[in-house]
Amino acid sequence: MPVAASENRPVVAILDYGIGNLHSAHKGFAAVGADAQLTDDPKIIAEADGVVLPGVGAFGPCMQALRDHGLDSVARERIDAGVPFFGICIGMQVLFAGSQEAPGENGLGIFPEMVRELPDTVKRPQMQWNRLVTESDTHPMLEGLGDDPWMYFVHSYAAEPNPYVVASCDYGTDVVAAVARDNVWACQFHPEKSGLAGLRVLANFVDTLRTRG
Amino acid sequence: MTLRAIRVIPCLDVDHGRVVKGVNFVDIRDAGDPVELAIRYDEQGADELVFLDITASSGERDTTVDMARAVAEQVFIPFTIGGGIRVVDDARRLLRAGADKVSINTAAVKRPELIAEISREFGAQCCVVAIDARRSDTASGFEVYTHGGRTRTGIDAVVWAREVERLGAGEILLTSMDRDGTRDGFDIALTSAVSDAVNVPIIASGGVGTLDHLVDGVVAGGADAVLAASIFHYGEHTVAEAKETLLAAGVTVRPPGA
């Protein structure tokens, strides 16, 4: 259910690199009260309160499209500047060093680990809702979600275990579902497609922009 | 131990962007409004929605694109649109408008490369192939029908399921045309024959008349998701009740209210 927009509507720049269904993320952030702008304009991105890297598809084409739009360097620059940054699905995976899906293709390397294919003992992609198992200290990303929030996943690859995990889910193995490092949040699931629980995650990000601003 | 959560999917028929076939919720303002119904099913705990476009004239399908846009504005669970998708551009317009997946049926039988084209361009996760099957004398005992179950193709349903998986279908929406509308339950032999043959998820469809039928589709049929229309539309059962029944039978689902 859309949340009423408050007067304080932080600008969220949603990086538009031309592939995938980026509109859902756009509508999701708008529904939780952000001034959401789907854009590849470096000027708008530089002035935004927060930056979102959404995505569906594959690692290689995603990195390629980011480069083609000059958005790989823009993203890195915003992250280095300390601006709140949120990667979703493939937008999470490209924050890692690289992926088994696209050997030789470098990710943005914000997280030093690799992205690997899900084990061959499970159906791939994981295309279902799954229950998050959260770390003992609830990260602000997952605030207000209760003990076992369910989120919608569509993916065949996932980040390998790493020190930045804030939630995982059980799918053949412990699958990394969300990570956070300083100003960078990222999730493998689709909060924009996970009903009220997912909208709460987006709202939590927008809330950090408000308190920061 | 892998968590495998079965999805419960209400299916809505739409004509010119309006829901048809008498959806009957109490206290609903506009039973034909796809957005209002989608919100209602989201609140009940539906995991996804399928909209089946029955608009007869392809020239009038802009209404379906408008509907996809309106639903995507306000509903934040995945939804699929099927019906009348003949070329990649039809799929593109619906996905751009906010649909998460498109479902193709007759057009895929006529020109199987369409599956590969959609899968390559938008990803397999967007590409649902709907298979309508009837009991017949083909190898598996089930034959593919097109044009809403009226036209037989001579193609074996299990062979076709393997072929659509190979071409890049991300999911199969499998409807028994023998059972559709009967309320006698899924055709379990059909469901299990296809789910045993492929690795992509199977949505079982056609024939649900009771909540126990949903359990049968999963436990006996091996379905990954269950689709139903009338038991939800006429207010007999909510999606939440369906999930309670599945949970009581030991089937994992996203609990209602989660």
CSV table of C-alpha atoms in Angstrom, one decimal:
chain,number,residue,atom,x,y,z
A,1,MET,CA,0.0,0.0,0.0
A,2,PRO,CA,1.5,3.3,-1.0
A,3,VAL,CA,2.7,5.4,1.9
A,4,ALA,CA,1.5,9.0,1.9
A,5,ALA,CA,4.2,11.4,0.7
A,6,SER,CA,5.4,13.7,3.5
A,7,GLU,CA,6.6,17.2,2.8
A,8,ASN,CA,10.2,16.0,3.1
A,9,ARG,CA,10.6,14.1,-0.1
A,10,PRO,CA,14.3,13.3,-0.6
A,11,VAL,CA,15.5,13.0,-4.1
A,12,VAL,CA,16.4,9.4,-5.0
A,13,ALA,CA,18.2,9.1,-8.3
A,14,ILE,CA,17.5,5.7,-9.9
A,15,LEU,CA,20.3,4.9,-12.3
A,16,ASP,CA,18.8,4.3,-15.8
A,17,TYR,CA,21.2,2.3,-17.9
A,18,GLY,CA,18.6,1.2,-20.4
A,19,ILE,CA,18.0,-2.4,-19.6
A,20,GLY,CA,15.6,-4.3,-17.4
A,21,ASN,CA,12.4,-3.2,-15.8
A,22,LEU,CA,13.6,-0.2,-13.8
A,23,HIS,CA,10.2,1.3,-13.6
A,24,SER,CA,9.2,-1.0,-10.7
A,25,ALA,CA,12.0,0.4,-8.5
A,26,HIS,CA,11.0,3.9,-9.6
A,27,LYS,CA,7.4,3.4,-8.6
A,28,GLY,CA,8.3,1.7,-5.3
A,29,PHE,CA,10.5,4.6,-4.2
A,30,ALA,CA,7.8,7.1,-5.2
A,31,ALA,CA,5.2,5.1,-3.2
A,32,VAL,CA,7.2,5.4,0.0
A,33,GLY,CA,7.5,9.2,-0.3
A,34,ALA,CA,10.7,9.8,-2.3
A,35,ASP,CA,11.1,12.2,-5.2
A,36,ALA,CA,12.2,9.3,-7.4
A,37,GLN,CA,14.0,10.2,-10.6
A,38,LEU,CA,14.9,7.6,-13.3
A,39,THR,CA,18.0,9.2,-14.8
A,40,ASP,CA,21.4,8.8,-16.4
A,41,ASP,CA,22.2,12.6,-16.0
A,42,PRO,CA,25.4,13.0,-13.9
A,43,LYS,CA,24.2,16.4,-12.7
A,44,ILE,CA,20.9,15.1,-11.3
A,45,ILE,CA,22.7,12.1,-9.8
A,46,ALA,CA,25.3,14.4,-8.2
A,47,GLU,CA,22.6,16.5,-6.5
A,48,ALA,CA,20.4,13.6,-5.4
A,49,ASP,CA,20.1,12.7,-1.7
A,50,GLY,CA,20.4,9.0,-2.4
A,51,VAL,CA,21.3,6.8,-5.4
A,52,VAL,CA,19.8,3.5,-6.4
A,53,LEU,CA,21.2,0.9,-8.8
A,54,PRO,CA,18.4,-1.4,-9.7
A,55,GLY,CA,18.5,-4.2,-12.2
A,56,VAL,CA,17.4,-7.5,-13.7
A,57,GLY,CA,19.3,-9.5,-16.3
A,58,ALA,CA,22.9,-10.7,-16.4
A,59,PHE,CA,26.1,-9.4,-14.8
A,60,GLY,CA,28.1,-8.9,-18.0
A,61,PRO,CA,25.4,-6.9,-20.0
A,62,CYS,CA,24.7,-4.9,-16.9
A,63,MET,CA,28.3,-3.8,-16.4
A,64,GLN,CA,28.6,-3.1,-20.1
A,65,ALA,CA,25.5,-0.9,-20.1
A,66,LEU,CA,26.7,0.9,-17.0
A,67,ARG,CA,30.0,1.7,-18.8
A,68,ASP,CA,28.2,2.7,-22.0
A,69,HIS,CA,26.2,5.3,-20.0
A,70,GLY,CA,29.2,6.4,-18.0
A,71,LEU,CA,27.4,5.3,-14.8
A,72,ASP,CA,30.1,3.0,-13.5
A,73,SER,CA,32.3,5.9,-12.6
A,74,VAL,CA,29.4,8.1,-11.5
A,75,ALA,CA,28.3,5.3,-9.1
A,76,ARG,CA,31.8,4.8,-7.7
A,77,GLU,CA,32.2,8.5,-7.2
A,78,ARG,CA,28.9,8.9,-5.3
A,79,ILE,CA,29.8,5.9,-3.1
A,80,ASP,CA,33.2,7.4,-2.4
A,81,ALA,CA,31.5,10.7,-1.5
A,82,GLY,CA,29.5,9.0,1.2
A,83,VAL,CA,26.1,9.4,-0.4
A,84,PRO,CA,23.6,6.7,0.6
A,85,PHE,CA,23.6,4.1,-2.1
A,86,PHE,CA,21.3,1.1,-2.6
A,87,GLY,CA,21.9,-1.8,-5.1
A,88,ILE,CA,19.1,-4.2,-6.0
A,89,CYS,CA,19.5,-7.7,-7.5
A,90,ILE,CA,22.0,-7.4,-10.3
A,91,GLY,CA,22.6,-3.9,-9.0
A,92,MET,CA,23.8,-5.6,-5.8
A,93,GLN,CA,25.9,-8.1,-7.7
A,94,VAL,CA,27.9,-5.5,-9.7
A,95,LEU,CA,29.0,-4.0,-6.4
A,96,PHE,CA,31.2,-7.0,-5.9
A,97,ALA,CA,34.6,-7.7,-7.4
A,98,GLY,CA,33.2,-9.9,-10.2
A,99,SER,CA,30.9,-12.8,-11.1
A,100,GLN,CA,31.2,-16.4,-12.2
A,101,GLU,CA,28.5,-15.4,-14.7
A,102,ALA,CA,30.9,-13.1,-16.6
A,103,PRO,CA,34.5,-14.3,-16.2
A,104,GLY,CA,37.0,-11.5,-16.8
A,105,GLU,CA,34.4,-8.8,-16.3
A,106,ASN,CA,35.2,-6.6,-13.3
A,107,GLY,CA,32.4,-5.4,-10.9
A,108,LEU,CA,32.6,-2.1,-9.0
A,109,GLY,CA,34.5,-3.8,-6.2
A,110,ILE,CA,32.9,-2.0,-3.3
A,111,PHE,CA,32.6,-5.5,-1.7
A,112,PRO,CA,35.8,-7.5,-2.4
A,113,GLU,CA,34.2,-10.9,-2.7
A,114,MET,CA,32.9,-12.7,-5.8
A,115,VAL,CA,29.4,-13.6,-7.0
A,116,ARG,CA,28.9,-17.3,-7.7
A,117,GLU,CA,26.2,-19.5,-9.2
A,118,LEU,CA,23.7,-21.1,-6.9
A,119,PRO,CA,24.5,-24.8,-6.2
A,120,ASP,CA,23.3,-27.3,-8.9
A,121,THR,CA,21.3,-29.2,-6.2
A,122,VAL,CA,18.5,-26.5,-6.4
A,123,LYS,CA,16.3,-25.2,-9.2
A,124,ARG,CA,17.8,-22.2,-10.9
A,125,PRO,CA,16.8,-19.5,-10.9
A,126,GLN,CA,15.4,-19.3,-7.4
A,127,MET,CA,12.1,-17.7,-8.4
A,128,GLN,CA,10.0,-17.5,-5.2
A,129,TRP,CA,9.4,-15.8,-2.0
A,130,ASN,CA,11.9,-16.8,0.7
A,131,ARG,CA,12.3,-16.0,4.4
A,132,LEU,CA,15.1,-13.8,5.5
A,133,VAL,CA,17.4,-15.0,8.3
A,134,THR,CA,18.7,-11.8,9.8
A,135,GLU,CA,21.8,-11.2,11.8
A,136,SER,CA,21.3,-10.7,15.5
A,137,ASP,CA,21.7,-6.9,15.3
A,138,THR,CA,19.0,-5.7,13.0
A,139,HIS,CA,20.5,-3.4,10.3
A,140,PRO,CA,18.5,-0.2,9.7
A,141,MET,CA,17.7,-1.6,6.2
A,142,LEU,CA,15.5,-4.3,7.9
A,143,GLU,CA,14.1,-2.3,10.7
A,144,GLY,CA,10.4,-2.8,11.5
A,145,LEU,CA,10.2,-6.1,9.6
A,146,GLY,CA,9.9,-8.5,12.4
A,147,ASP,CA,11.8,-11.7,12.9
A,148,ASP,CA,11.2,-13.4,9.6
A,149,PRO,CA,10.3,-11.2,6.7
A,150,TRP,CA,9.6,-12.8,3.4
A,151,MET,CA,10.9,-11.3,0.2
A,152,TYR,CA,10.6,-12.1,-3.5
A,153,PHE,CA,13.8,-13.5,-5.2
A,154,VAL,CA,14.6,-14.1,-8.9
A,155,HIS,CA,18.3,-15.0,-9.4
A,156,SER,CA,20.7,-17.7,-10.4
A,157,TYR,CA,23.8,-16.2,-8.9
A,158,ALA,CA,24.5,-14.8,-5.4
A,159,ALA,CA,27.4,-13.2,-3.5
A,160,GLU,CA,29.7,-15.5,-1.7
A,161,PRO,CA,29.6,-15.4,2.1
A,162,ASN,CA,31.3,-12.2,3.3
A,163,PRO,CA,31.6,-10.0,6.5
A,164,TYR,CA,29.0,-7.5,5.3
A,165,VAL,CA,26.0,-9.9,5.3
A,166,VAL,CA,22.9,-8.5,7.2
A,167,ALA,CA,20.5,-11.2,6.0
A,168,SER,CA,20.6,-14.5,4.2
A,169,CYS,CA,18.0,-17.1,3.1
A,170,ASP,CA,18.0,-20.8,2.8
A,171,TYR,CA,18.2,-22.1,-0.8
A,172,GLY,CA,20.4,-25.1,-1.1
A,173,THR,CA,22.9,-23.3,1.0
A,174,ASP,CA,23.0,-20.1,3.0
A,175,VAL,CA,22.3,-17.6,0.3
A,176,VAL,CA,23.5,-14.0,0.8
A,177,ALA,CA,20.3,-11.9,0.7
A,178,ALA,CA,21.5,-8.5,1.9
A,179,VAL,CA,24.7,-6.7,2.6
A,180,ALA,CA,25.7,-3.3,4.0
A,181,ARG,CA,29.0,-1.5,4.2
A,182,ASP,CA,29.0,2.1,5.5
A,183,ASN,CA,26.8,4.1,3.2
A,184,VAL,CA,26.2,1.3,0.8
A,185,TRP,CA,23.2,-1.1,1.1
A,186,ALA,CA,22.4,-3.9,-1.2
A,187,CYS,CA,19.9,-6.7,-1.5
A,188,GLN,CA,19.6,-9.7,-3.7
A,189,PHE,CA,15.8,-9.8,-3.4
A,190,HIS,CA,13.4,-7.4,-5.1
A,191,PRO,CA,12.0,-5.1,-2.4
A,192,GLU,CA,9.9,-3.3,-5.1
A,193,LYS,CA,8.2,-6.6,-5.7
A,194,SER,CA,7.9,-7.9,-2.1
A,195,GLY,CA,4.7,-6.3,-1.0
A,196,LEU,CA,4.4,-4.3,2.2
A,197,ALA,CA,7.6,-5.9,3.6
A,198,GLY,CA,9.6,-4.8,0.6
A,199,LEU,CA,8.2,-1.3,0.6
A,200,ARG,CA,9.3,-1.1,4.2
A,201,VAL,CA,12.9,-1.7,3.1
A,202,LEU,CA,12.6,1.1,0.5
A,203,ALA,CA,11.1,3.3,3.2
A,204,ASN,CA,14.0,2.6,5.6
A,205,PHE,CA,16.4,3.8,2.9
A,206,VAL,CA,14.4,7.0,2.3
A,207,ASP,CA,14.3,7.5,6.1
A,208,THR,CA,18.1,7.5,6.3
A,209,LEU,CA,18.1,10.3,3.6
A,210,ARG,CA,15.6,12.3,5.7
A,211,THR,CA,17.6,12.1,9.0
A,212,ARG,CA,20.8,12.8,7.1
A,213,GLY,CA,19.4,15.8,5.2
B,1,MET,CA,17.3,-28.4,3.6
B,2,THR,CA,16.2,-26.0,1.0
B,3,LEU,CA,13.3,-23.7,1.5
B,4,ARG,CA,10.9,-24.2,-1.4
B,5,ALA,CA,7.9,-22.0,-1.0
B,6,ILE,CA,4.9,-22.8,-3.1
B,7,ARG,CA,3.3,-19.7,-4.8
B,8,VAL,CA,-0.5,-19.2,-4.8
B,9,ILE,CA,-1.6,-17.2,-7.8
B,10,PRO,CA,-5.0,-15.8,-8.5
B,11,CYS,CA,-5.8,-15.5,-12.2
B,12,LEU,CA,-8.0,-12.7,-13.6
B,13,ASP,CA,-9.5,-12.5,-17.1
B,14,VAL,CA,-9.4,-9.0,-18.5
B,15,ASP,CA,-11.1,-7.6,-21.6
B,16,HIS,CA,-10.3,-4.1,-22.8
B,17,GLY,CA,-8.4,-3.5,-19.5
B,18,ARG,CA,-11.4,-4.5,-17.3
B,19,VAL,CA,-11.7,-7.6,-15.2
B,20,VAL,CA,-14.5,-9.9,-16.5
B,21,LYS,CA,-16.3,-13.1,-15.3
B,22,GLY,CA,-17.9,-11.7,-12.2
B,23,VAL,CA,-15.4,-11.3,-9.5
B,24,ASN,CA,-17.5,-11.1,-6.4
B,25,PHE,CA,-15.9,-9.6,-3.3
B,26,VAL,CA,-18.1,-8.2,-0.7
B,27,ASP,CA,-17.8,-4.4,-0.3
B,28,ILE,CA,-15.9,-3.9,-3.5
B,29,ARG,CA,-16.5,-0.6,-5.2
B,30,ASP,CA,-15.7,-1.7,-8.8
B,31,ALA,CA,-15.5,-5.4,-9.5
B,32,GLY,CA,-14.1,-4.7,-12.9
B,33,ASP,CA,-11.2,-2.6,-11.7
B,34,PRO,CA,-7.9,-4.6,-12.1
B,35,VAL,CA,-6.1,-2.3,-9.7
B,36,GLU,CA,-8.6,-2.6,-6.9
B,37,LEU,CA,-8.8,-6.4,-7.3
B,38,ALA,CA,-5.0,-6.7,-7.4
B,39,ILE,CA,-4.7,-4.7,-4.2
B,40,ARG,CA,-7.3,-7.0,-2.6
B,41,TYR,CA,-5.4,-10.1,-3.5
B,42,ASP,CA,-2.1,-8.6,-2.4
B,43,GLU,CA,-3.7,-7.9,1.0
B,44,GLN,CA,-4.9,-11.5,1.2
B,45,GLY,CA,-1.3,-12.8,0.6
B,46,ALA,CA,-1.3,-13.6,-3.1
B,47,ASP,CA,2.3,-14.3,-4.1
B,48,GLU,CA,1.8,-13.2,-7.7
B,49,LEU,CA,-1.0,-12.4,-10.1
B,50,VAL,CA,-1.8,-13.5,-13.6
B,51,PHE,CA,-3.9,-11.4,-15.9
B,52,LEU,CA,-5.2,-13.2,-18.9
B,53,ASP,CA,-6.1,-10.8,-21.7
B,54,ILE,CA,-9.1,-12.0,-23.7
B,55,THR,CA,-9.5,-8.8,-25.7
B,56,ALA,CA,-10.5,-10.1,-29.1
B,57,SER,CA,-9.0,-7.4,-31.4
B,58,SER,CA,-5.3,-6.9,-31.3
B,59,GLY,CA,-5.8,-3.3,-32.4
B,60,GLU,CA,-7.5,-2.6,-29.0
B,61,ARG,CA,-4.8,-4.0,-26.8
B,62,ASP,CA,-3.5,-0.6,-25.8
B,63,THR,CA,-6.0,-0.9,-23.0
B,64,THR,CA,-4.0,-3.8,-21.7
B,65,VAL,CA,-0.8,-1.8,-21.7
B,66,ASP,CA,-2.6,0.9,-19.8
B,67,MET,CA,-3.8,-1.6,-17.3
B,68,ALA,CA,-0.3,-3.0,-16.7
B,69,ARG,CA,0.8,0.6,-16.0
B,70,ALA,CA,-2.0,1.2,-13.6
B,71,VAL,CA,-1.4,-2.0,-11.7
B,72,ALA,CA,2.3,-1.5,-11.5
B,73,GLU,CA,1.7,2.0,-10.0
B,74,GLN,CA,0.0,0.6,-7.0
B,75,VAL,CA,0.7,-3.1,-6.6
B,76,PHE,CA,4.1,-4.3,-5.4
B,77,ILE,CA,4.0,-8.0,-6.1
B,78,PRO,CA,5.0,-9.7,-9.3
B,79,PHE,CA,2.4,-9.9,-12.1
B,80,THR,CA,2.2,-11.7,-15.4
B,81,ILE,CA,0.2,-10.7,-18.5
B,82,GLY,CA,-0.8,-13.3,-21.0
B,83,GLY,CA,-2.9,-13.4,-24.1
B,84,GLY,CA,-2.4,-11.9,-27.6
B,85,ILE,CA,1.4,-11.6,-27.4
B,86,ARG,CA,2.6,-12.4,-30.9
B,87,VAL,CA,5.9,-10.6,-31.4
B,88,VAL,CA,8.8,-9.4,-29.2
B,89,ASP,CA,7.4,-5.8,-29.4
B,90,ASP,CA,4.1,-6.9,-27.7
B,91,ALA,CA,6.2,-8.3,-24.8
B,92,ARG,CA,8.3,-5.2,-24.7
B,93,ARG,CA,5.4,-2.8,-24.3
B,94,LEU,CA,3.9,-4.8,-21.5
B,95,LEU,CA,7.2,-5.2,-19.6
B,96,ARG,CA,8.0,-1.5,-20.1
B,97,ALA,CA,4.6,-0.7,-18.7
B,98,GLY,CA,5.5,-2.6,-15.5
B,99,ALA,CA,4.5,-6.2,-16.0
B,100,ASP,CA,7.1,-8.6,-14.6
B,101,LYS,CA,6.5,-11.4,-16.9
B,102,VAL,CA,4.6,-12.2,-20.1
B,103,SER,CA,3.0,-15.5,-20.9
B,104,ILE,CA,2.8,-16.7,-24.5
B,105,ASN,CA,0.8,-19.6,-25.8
B,106,THR,CA,-0.5,-20.0,-29.4
B,107,ALA,CA,2.1,-17.7,-30.8
B,108,ALA,CA,4.9,-19.9,-29.3
B,109,VAL,CA,3.4,-23.0,-30.9
B,110,LYS,CA,3.2,-21.3,-34.3
B,111,ARG,CA,6.7,-19.8,-34.1
B,112,PRO,CA,8.8,-21.4,-31.2
B,113,GLU,CA,11.7,-18.9,-31.8
B,114,LEU,CA,9.5,-16.3,-30.1
B,115,ILE,CA,10.4,-18.0,-26.8
B,116,ALA,CA,14.1,-17.6,-27.5
B,117,GLU,CA,13.7,-14.0,-28.7
B,118,ILE,CA,11.8,-12.9,-25.6
B,119,SER,CA,14.1,-14.9,-23.3
B,120,ARG,CA,17.2,-13.4,-24.9
B,121,GLU,CA,16.0,-9.9,-24.8
B,122,PHE,CA,14.4,-9.7,-21.4
B,123,GLY,CA,15.7,-12.7,-19.5
B,124,ALA,CA,14.2,-16.2,-19.0
B,125,GLN,CA,12.6,-15.0,-15.8
B,126,CYS,CA,10.2,-12.8,-17.9
B,127,CYS,CA,9.2,-15.5,-20.2
B,128,VAL,CA,6.3,-17.8,-19.2
B,129,VAL,CA,5.1,-20.3,-21.7
B,130,ALA,CA,1.5,-21.3,-21.2
B,131,ILE,CA,0.7,-24.9,-22.3
B,132,ASP,CA,-2.9,-25.9,-22.7
B,133,ALA,CA,-3.2,-29.7,-22.8
B,134,ARG,CA,-5.9,-32.4,-23.2
B,135,ARG,CA,-5.8,-36.1,-22.8
B,136,SER,CA,-5.1,-37.7,-26.1
B,137,ASP,CA,-3.2,-40.5,-27.9
B,138,THR,CA,0.2,-38.8,-28.2
B,139,ALA,CA,3.2,-40.4,-26.5
B,140,SER,CA,2.7,-39.1,-23.0
B,141,GLY,CA,-1.1,-39.2,-23.3
B,142,PHE,CA,-1.4,-35.4,-23.3
B,143,GLU,CA,-1.6,-33.2,-26.4
B,144,VAL,CA,-1.0,-29.4,-26.8
B,145,TYR,CA,-4.1,-27.4,-27.8
B,146,THR,CA,-4.1,-23.8,-28.9
B,147,HIS,CA,-6.7,-21.0,-29.4
B,148,GLY,CA,-8.2,-21.4,-25.9
B,149,GLY,CA,-8.3,-25.2,-26.1
B,150,ARG,CA,-10.2,-25.4,-29.4
B,151,THR,CA,-7.4,-26.3,-31.8
B,152,ARG,CA,-5.4,-29.5,-31.5
B,153,THR,CA,-1.8,-29.4,-32.7
B,154,GLY,CA,-0.7,-33.0,-32.7
B,155,ILE,CA,2.2,-32.0,-30.5
B,156,ASP,CA,2.9,-34.1,-27.4
B,157,ALA,CA,2.6,-31.9,-24.2
B,158,VAL,CA,5.7,-33.4,-22.5
B,159,VAL,CA,7.8,-33.1,-25.6
B,160,TRP,CA,6.7,-29.5,-26.0
B,161,ALA,CA,7.5,-28.7,-22.4
B,162,ARG,CA,11.0,-29.9,-22.8
B,163,GLU,CA,11.3,-27.9,-26.0
B,164,VAL,CA,10.1,-24.7,-24.5
B,165,GLU,CA,12.6,-25.1,-21.6
B,166,ARG,CA,15.4,-25.6,-24.1
B,167,LEU,CA,14.3,-22.5,-26.0
B,168,GLY,CA,14.5,-20.4,-22.8
B,169,ALA,CA,11.1,-20.4,-21.1
B,170,GLY,CA,11.6,-19.4,-17.4
B,171,GLU,CA,8.4,-21.0,-16.3
B,172,ILE,CA,5.5,-23.1,-17.6
B,173,LEU,CA,1.9,-22.3,-16.9
B,174,LEU,CA,0.3,-25.7,-17.4
B,175,THR,CA,-3.5,-25.9,-17.9
B,176,SER,CA,-5.6,-29.0,-18.2
B,177,MET,CA,-8.3,-28.1,-20.7
B,178,ASP,CA,-10.1,-31.3,-19.7
B,179,ARG,CA,-10.4,-30.0,-16.2
B,180,ASP,CA,-10.7,-26.3,-16.8
B,181,GLY,CA,-14.0,-25.0,-15.4
B,182,THR,CA,-15.0,-28.4,-14.0
B,183,ARG,CA,-13.9,-27.8,-10.4
B,184,ASP,CA,-12.9,-31.5,-10.2
B,185,GLY,CA,-9.3,-30.7,-9.3
B,186,PHE,CA,-6.0,-30.5,-11.3
B,187,ASP,CA,-5.2,-33.2,-13.8
B,188,ILE,CA,-2.5,-34.7,-11.5
B,189,ALA,CA,-1.1,-37.1,-14.1
B,190,LEU,CA,-0.6,-34.2,-16.5
B,191,THR,CA,1.0,-32.0,-13.8
B,192,SER,CA,3.4,-34.7,-12.6
B,193,ALA,CA,4.3,-35.8,-16.2
B,194,VAL,CA,5.4,-32.3,-17.1
B,195,SER,CA,7.0,-31.4,-13.8
B,196,ASP,CA,9.1,-34.6,-13.9
B,197,ALA,CA,10.2,-33.8,-17.4
B,198,VAL,CA,11.6,-30.3,-16.9
B,199,ASN,CA,13.5,-28.2,-14.4
B,200,VAL,CA,11.8,-24.9,-14.8
B,201,PRO,CA,9.0,-24.1,-12.3
B,202,ILE,CA,5.5,-25.4,-13.2
B,203,ILE,CA,2.3,-23.4,-12.4
B,204,ALA,CA,-0.6,-25.9,-12.2
B,205,SER,CA,-3.9,-24.6,-13.5
B,206,GLY,CA,-7.3,-25.8,-14.5
B,207,GLY,CA,-10.0,-27.5,-12.4
B,208,VAL,CA,-9.5,-26.1,-8.8
B,209,GLY,CA,-12.8,-26.5,-6.9
B,210,THR,CA,-11.6,-26.9,-3.3
B,211,LEU,CA,-8.6,-25.9,-1.3
B,212,ASP,CA,-7.5,-29.5,-1.0
B,213,HIS,CA,-7.1,-29.5,-4.8
B,214,LEU,CA,-4.3,-27.0,-4.3
B,215,VAL,CA,-2.5,-29.4,-1.9
B,216,ASP,CA,-2.9,-32.3,-4.4
B,217,GLY,CA,-1.3,-30.2,-7.2
B,218,VAL,CA,1.7,-29.6,-5.1
B,219,VAL,CA,2.1,-32.9,-3.2
B,220,ALA,CA,1.0,-35.3,-5.9
B,221,GLY,CA,1.5,-33.2,-9.0
B,222,GLY,CA,4.9,-31.7,-8.0
B,223,ALA,CA,3.8,-28.1,-9.0
B,224,ASP,CA,5.9,-25.2,-7.9
B,225,ALA,CA,2.9,-22.8,-7.9
B,226,VAL,CA,-0.9,-23.2,-8.0
B,227,LEU,CA,-3.2,-21.0,-10.0
B,228,ALA,CA,-6.9,-20.6,-9.5
B,229,ALA,CA,-9.7,-18.3,-10.5
B,230,SER,CA,-13.2,-19.0,-9.5
B,231,ILE,CA,-12.6,-20.2,-5.9
B,232,PHE,CA,-11.1,-16.9,-5.1
B,233,HIS,CA,-13.2,-14.6,-7.3
B,234,TYR,CA,-16.6,-15.7,-6.0
B,235,GLY,CA,-15.6,-15.1,-2.4
B,236,GLU,CA,-15.7,-18.8,-1.5
B,237,HIS,CA,-12.2,-18.8,-0.2
B,238,THR,CA,-9.5,-16.2,0.4
B,239,VAL,CA,-5.9,-16.6,-0.6
B,240,ALA,CA,-5.1,-16.6,3.1
B,241,GLU,CA,-7.4,-19.7,3.6
B,242,ALA,CA,-5.7,-21.4,0.7
B,243,LYS,CA,-2.3,-20.8,2.4
B,244,GLU,CA,-3.6,-22.0,5.7
B,245,THR,CA,-4.7,-25.3,4.0
B,246,LEU,CA,-1.4,-25.7,2.3
B,247,LEU,CA,0.5,-25.0,5.6
B,248,ALA,CA,-1.7,-27.5,7.5
B,249,ALA,CA,-0.8,-30.1,4.8
B,250,GLY,CA,2.9,-29.5,5.5
B,251,VAL,CA,3.5,-27.4,2.3
B,252,THR,CA,5.8,-24.4,2.8
B,253,VAL,CA,4.3,-21.1,1.7
B,254,ARG,CA,4.8,-17.5,2.6
B,255,PRO,CA,2.4,-17.3,5.5
B,256,PRO,CA,-0.6,-15.0,5.2
B,257,GLY,CA,0.2,-11.7,6.9
B,258,ALA,CA,4.0,-12.1,6.5
